[in-house]
Short mmCIF file of C-alpha atoms in Angstrom, two decimals:
data_model
loop_
_atom_site.label_atom_id
_atom_site.label_comp_id
_atom_site.label_asym_id
_atom_site.label_seq_id
_atom_site.Cartn_x
_atom_site.Cartn_y
_atom_site.Cartn_z
CA UNK A 1284 41.51 -66.59 31.11
CA UNK A 1285 38.05 -66.14 29.53
CA UNK A 1286 37.14 -63.60 32.44
CA UNK A 1287 40.30 -61.63 31.85
CA UNK A 1288 40.00 -61.66 28.10
CA UNK A 1289 36.37 -60.51 28.39
CA UNK A 1290 37.46 -57.38 30.41
CA UNK A 1291 39.93 -56.53 27.52
CA UNK A 1292 37.57 -57.09 24.82
CA UNK A 1293 34.73 -55.02 26.12
CA UNK A 1294 37.35 -52.22 26.58
CA UNK A 1295 38.07 -52.50 23.06
CA UNK A 1296 41.79 -53.73 23.63
CA UNK A 1297 43.50 -56.23 21.40
CA UNK A 1298 43.35 -59.77 23.11
CA UNK A 1299 45.42 -62.63 22.11
CA UNK A 1300 45.81 -66.04 23.72
CA UNK A 1301 48.85 -68.47 23.51
CA UNK A 1302 48.80 -72.05 24.94
CA UNK A 1303 52.21 -72.83 26.15
CA UNK A 1304 53.30 -76.47 25.71
CA UNK A 1305 57.07 -77.13 24.80
CA UNK A 1306 56.63 -73.88 22.83
CA UNK A 1307 53.65 -71.55 22.11
CA UNK A 1308 51.52 -73.96 19.92
CA UNK A 1309 48.02 -73.23 19.98
CA UNK A 1310 47.01 -69.63 19.77
CA UNK A 1311 44.07 -67.21 19.32
CA UNK A 1312 44.98 -64.33 17.02
CA UNK A 1313 44.64 -60.78 18.94
CA UNK A 1314 41.21 -59.59 18.06
CA UNK A 1315 39.14 -56.44 19.49
CA UNK A 1316 35.49 -56.07 20.44
CA UNK A 1317 32.64 -57.83 22.32
CA UNK A 1318 31.71 -60.08 19.33
CA UNK A 1319 35.03 -61.86 19.73
CA UNK A 1320 34.29 -63.21 23.20
CA UNK A 1321 32.40 -66.34 22.27
CA UNK A 1322 34.90 -67.26 19.60
CA UNK A 1323 37.45 -66.78 22.25
CA UNK A 1324 35.54 -68.99 24.75
CA UNK A 1325 35.29 -71.59 22.10
CA UNK A 1326 38.88 -71.74 21.58
CA UNK A 1327 39.68 -71.95 25.20
CA UNK A 1328 36.94 -74.70 25.70
CA UNK A 1329 38.71 -76.85 23.13
CA UNK A 1330 42.23 -76.57 24.69
CA UNK A 1331 43.21 -79.94 26.06
CA UNK A 1332 45.89 -80.46 28.65
CA UNK A 1333 48.85 -82.61 28.00
CA UNK A 1334 52.55 -82.75 27.13
CA UNK A 1335 55.62 -81.05 28.57
CA UNK A 1336 55.78 -77.26 29.17
CA UNK A 1337 58.76 -75.19 28.03
CA UNK A 1338 58.12 -71.84 29.82
CA UNK A 1339 61.50 -70.28 29.26
CA UNK A 1340 61.60 -70.93 25.61
CA UNK A 1341 58.10 -70.23 24.80
CA UNK A 1342 57.96 -66.86 26.74
CA UNK A 1343 61.44 -65.84 25.42
CA UNK A 1344 60.11 -66.59 21.81
CA UNK A 1345 56.98 -64.67 22.33
CA UNK A 1346 58.67 -61.79 23.68
CA UNK A 1347 61.19 -61.64 20.58
CA UNK A 1348 58.29 -62.09 18.12
CA UNK A 1349 55.87 -59.43 19.87
CA UNK A 1350 55.59 -56.33 17.71
CA UNK A 1351 55.11 -54.14 20.78
CA UNK A 1352 54.96 -54.68 24.38
CA UNK A 1353 51.64 -54.69 26.31
CA UNK A 1354 49.99 -56.63 29.05
CA UNK A 1355 51.14 -60.25 29.45
CA UNK A 1356 49.09 -62.43 31.84
CA UNK A 1357 50.89 -65.70 32.54
CA UNK A 1358 48.56 -68.33 33.93
CA UNK A 1359 50.64 -71.47 35.06
CA UNK A 1360 51.56 -73.79 37.91
CA UNK A 1361 55.34 -72.79 37.23
CA UNK A 1362 56.32 -76.49 37.62
CA UNK A 1363 58.55 -76.57 34.64
CA UNK A 1364 61.80 -78.55 35.38
CA UNK A 1365 63.76 -75.86 33.44
CA UNK A 1366 62.17 -73.02 35.17
CA UNK A 1367 60.31 -69.91 34.10
CA UNK A 1368 62.65 -67.18 35.27
CA UNK A 1369 64.38 -66.58 31.81
CA UNK A 1370 61.17 -66.38 30.10
CA UNK A 1371 59.68 -63.92 32.43
CA UNK A 1372 62.75 -61.93 32.26
CA UNK A 1373 62.60 -61.88 28.39
CA UNK A 1374 59.15 -60.53 28.58
CA UNK A 1375 60.35 -58.03 31.22
CA UNK A 1376 63.16 -56.74 29.09
CA UNK A 1377 60.77 -56.11 26.23
CA UNK A 1378 58.90 -53.91 28.79
CA UNK A 1379 55.75 -56.13 29.02
CA UNK A 1380 53.45 -55.33 32.10
CA UNK A 1381 53.44 -58.83 33.33
CA UNK A 1382 51.12 -60.49 35.73
CA UNK A 1383 51.79 -64.09 36.90
CA UNK A 1384 48.81 -65.99 38.09
CA UNK A 1385 50.27 -68.89 39.82
CA UNK A 1386 47.56 -71.80 39.93
CA UNK A 1387 47.65 -74.35 42.67
CA UNK A 1388 45.08 -77.08 43.37
CA UNK A 1389 43.66 -77.55 46.80
CA UNK A 1390 45.22 -81.12 46.70
CA UNK A 1391 48.70 -79.37 46.27
CA UNK A 1392 48.09 -77.05 49.12
CA UNK A 1393 46.72 -79.52 51.38
CA UNK A 1394 47.40 -83.12 50.41
CA UNK A 1395 44.66 -85.32 52.25
CA UNK A 1396 46.07 -88.60 51.07
CA UNK A 1397 48.94 -90.84 52.69
CA UNK A 1398 50.32 -94.23 52.55
CA UNK A 1399 51.94 -96.01 49.71
CA UNK A 1400 51.22 -94.16 46.22
CA UNK A 1401 51.64 -94.64 42.66
CA UNK A 1402 51.64 -91.06 41.23
CA UNK A 1403 51.46 -90.39 37.49
CA UNK A 1404 52.60 -87.08 36.06
CA UNK A 1405 49.71 -85.64 34.06
CA UNK A 1406 52.08 -84.08 31.62
CA UNK A 1407 54.82 -86.52 30.86
CA UNK A 1408 53.26 -89.69 32.09
CA UNK A 1409 56.14 -90.42 34.22
CA UNK A 1410 55.29 -92.80 37.27
CA UNK A 1411 56.66 -92.46 40.69
CA UNK A 1412 55.94 -94.89 43.70
CA UNK A 1413 56.44 -93.40 47.33
CA UNK A 1414 55.35 -93.72 50.88
CA UNK A 1415 53.63 -90.47 51.94
CA UNK A 1416 53.98 -90.61 55.78
CA UNK A 1417 54.00 -87.83 58.45
CA UNK A 1418 57.76 -86.82 57.76
CA UNK A 1419 57.15 -86.84 53.96
CA UNK A 1420 54.15 -84.75 54.41
CA UNK A 1421 56.06 -82.18 56.48
CA UNK A 1422 58.89 -82.31 54.09
CA UNK A 1423 56.49 -81.65 51.20
CA UNK A 1424 55.02 -78.64 52.92
CA UNK A 1425 58.35 -77.03 53.51
CA UNK A 1426 59.25 -77.56 50.04
CA UNK A 1427 56.11 -76.16 48.66
CA UNK A 1428 56.30 -73.20 51.08
CA UNK A 1429 59.89 -72.53 49.83
CA UNK A 1430 58.74 -72.91 46.08
CA UNK A 1431 55.94 -70.40 46.35
CA UNK A 1432 58.23 -68.07 48.28
CA UNK A 1433 60.77 -68.19 45.52
CA UNK A 1434 58.30 -67.51 43.01
CA UNK A 1435 57.00 -64.46 44.69
CA UNK A 1436 60.27 -63.22 45.65
CA UNK A 1437 61.63 -63.49 41.96
CA UNK A 1438 58.50 -61.68 40.72
CA UNK A 1439 58.84 -59.02 43.25
CA UNK A 1440 62.55 -58.43 42.51
CA UNK A 1441 61.71 -58.16 38.55
CA UNK A 1442 58.76 -55.95 38.87
CA UNK A 1443 56.41 -58.61 37.92
CA UNK A 1444 52.91 -58.80 39.66
CA UNK A 1445 52.35 -62.09 41.30
CA UNK A 1446 49.07 -63.59 42.29
CA UNK A 1447 48.38 -67.10 43.70
CA UNK A 1448 45.17 -68.83 42.87
CA UNK A 1449 44.14 -71.99 44.50
CA UNK A 1450 41.48 -73.24 41.97
CA UNK A 1451 38.75 -73.77 44.69
CA UNK A 1452 38.42 -69.96 45.16
CA UNK A 1453 35.56 -68.53 43.41
CA UNK A 1454 36.78 -66.50 40.25
CA UNK A 1455 34.78 -63.50 41.39
CA UNK A 1456 36.50 -63.47 44.66
CA UNK A 1457 39.90 -63.83 43.16
CA UNK A 1458 39.24 -61.01 40.45
CA UNK A 1459 37.85 -58.59 43.14
CA UNK A 1460 40.57 -59.34 45.57
CA UNK A 1461 43.66 -59.66 43.53
CA UNK A 1462 43.25 -58.50 40.19
CA UNK A 1463 40.99 -55.31 40.63
CA UNK A 1464 43.75 -52.77 40.16
CA UNK A 1465 45.12 -54.42 36.99
CA UNK A 1466 41.59 -54.62 35.45
CA UNK A 1467 40.72 -50.90 36.20
CA UNK A 1468 44.23 -49.72 34.76
#
């Protein structure tokens, strides 16, 4: 988010940031100019993860509240039980140029653990106990593949730019490979 904001700020674009939880809570007001970069980084550095996420409601509310459309970059794992589609559609209906950066951890794409596990949801605190054997691993991979495919197909069908980012990819490689066209537009 900081790297993308920097590009906007040095090009004298207005840049704002909203942190989505169950609604768009914390925010950094739209500002222009290079001098705003360090205050923005400070804001981003103080954001702490936690709590449920409400993408549909938050993005829809933002779309209704925005005075004019612009570039909207949604950085998310898209793992909201209520979905993300209605929120992205709301932005699209208001004519935002939308880019979804779908974040995945290396552990999500290739889990290296197995056996009997006790998993704790980082956002809700919900605990699940399960056995992760070969069959569960295959099923997980199939479900993950289907989830990623659905997200990309939804975005393509709704003229939303979709980018996957596994968090162990160097930021420079991602920006040069995936976002070069967006940043130069």
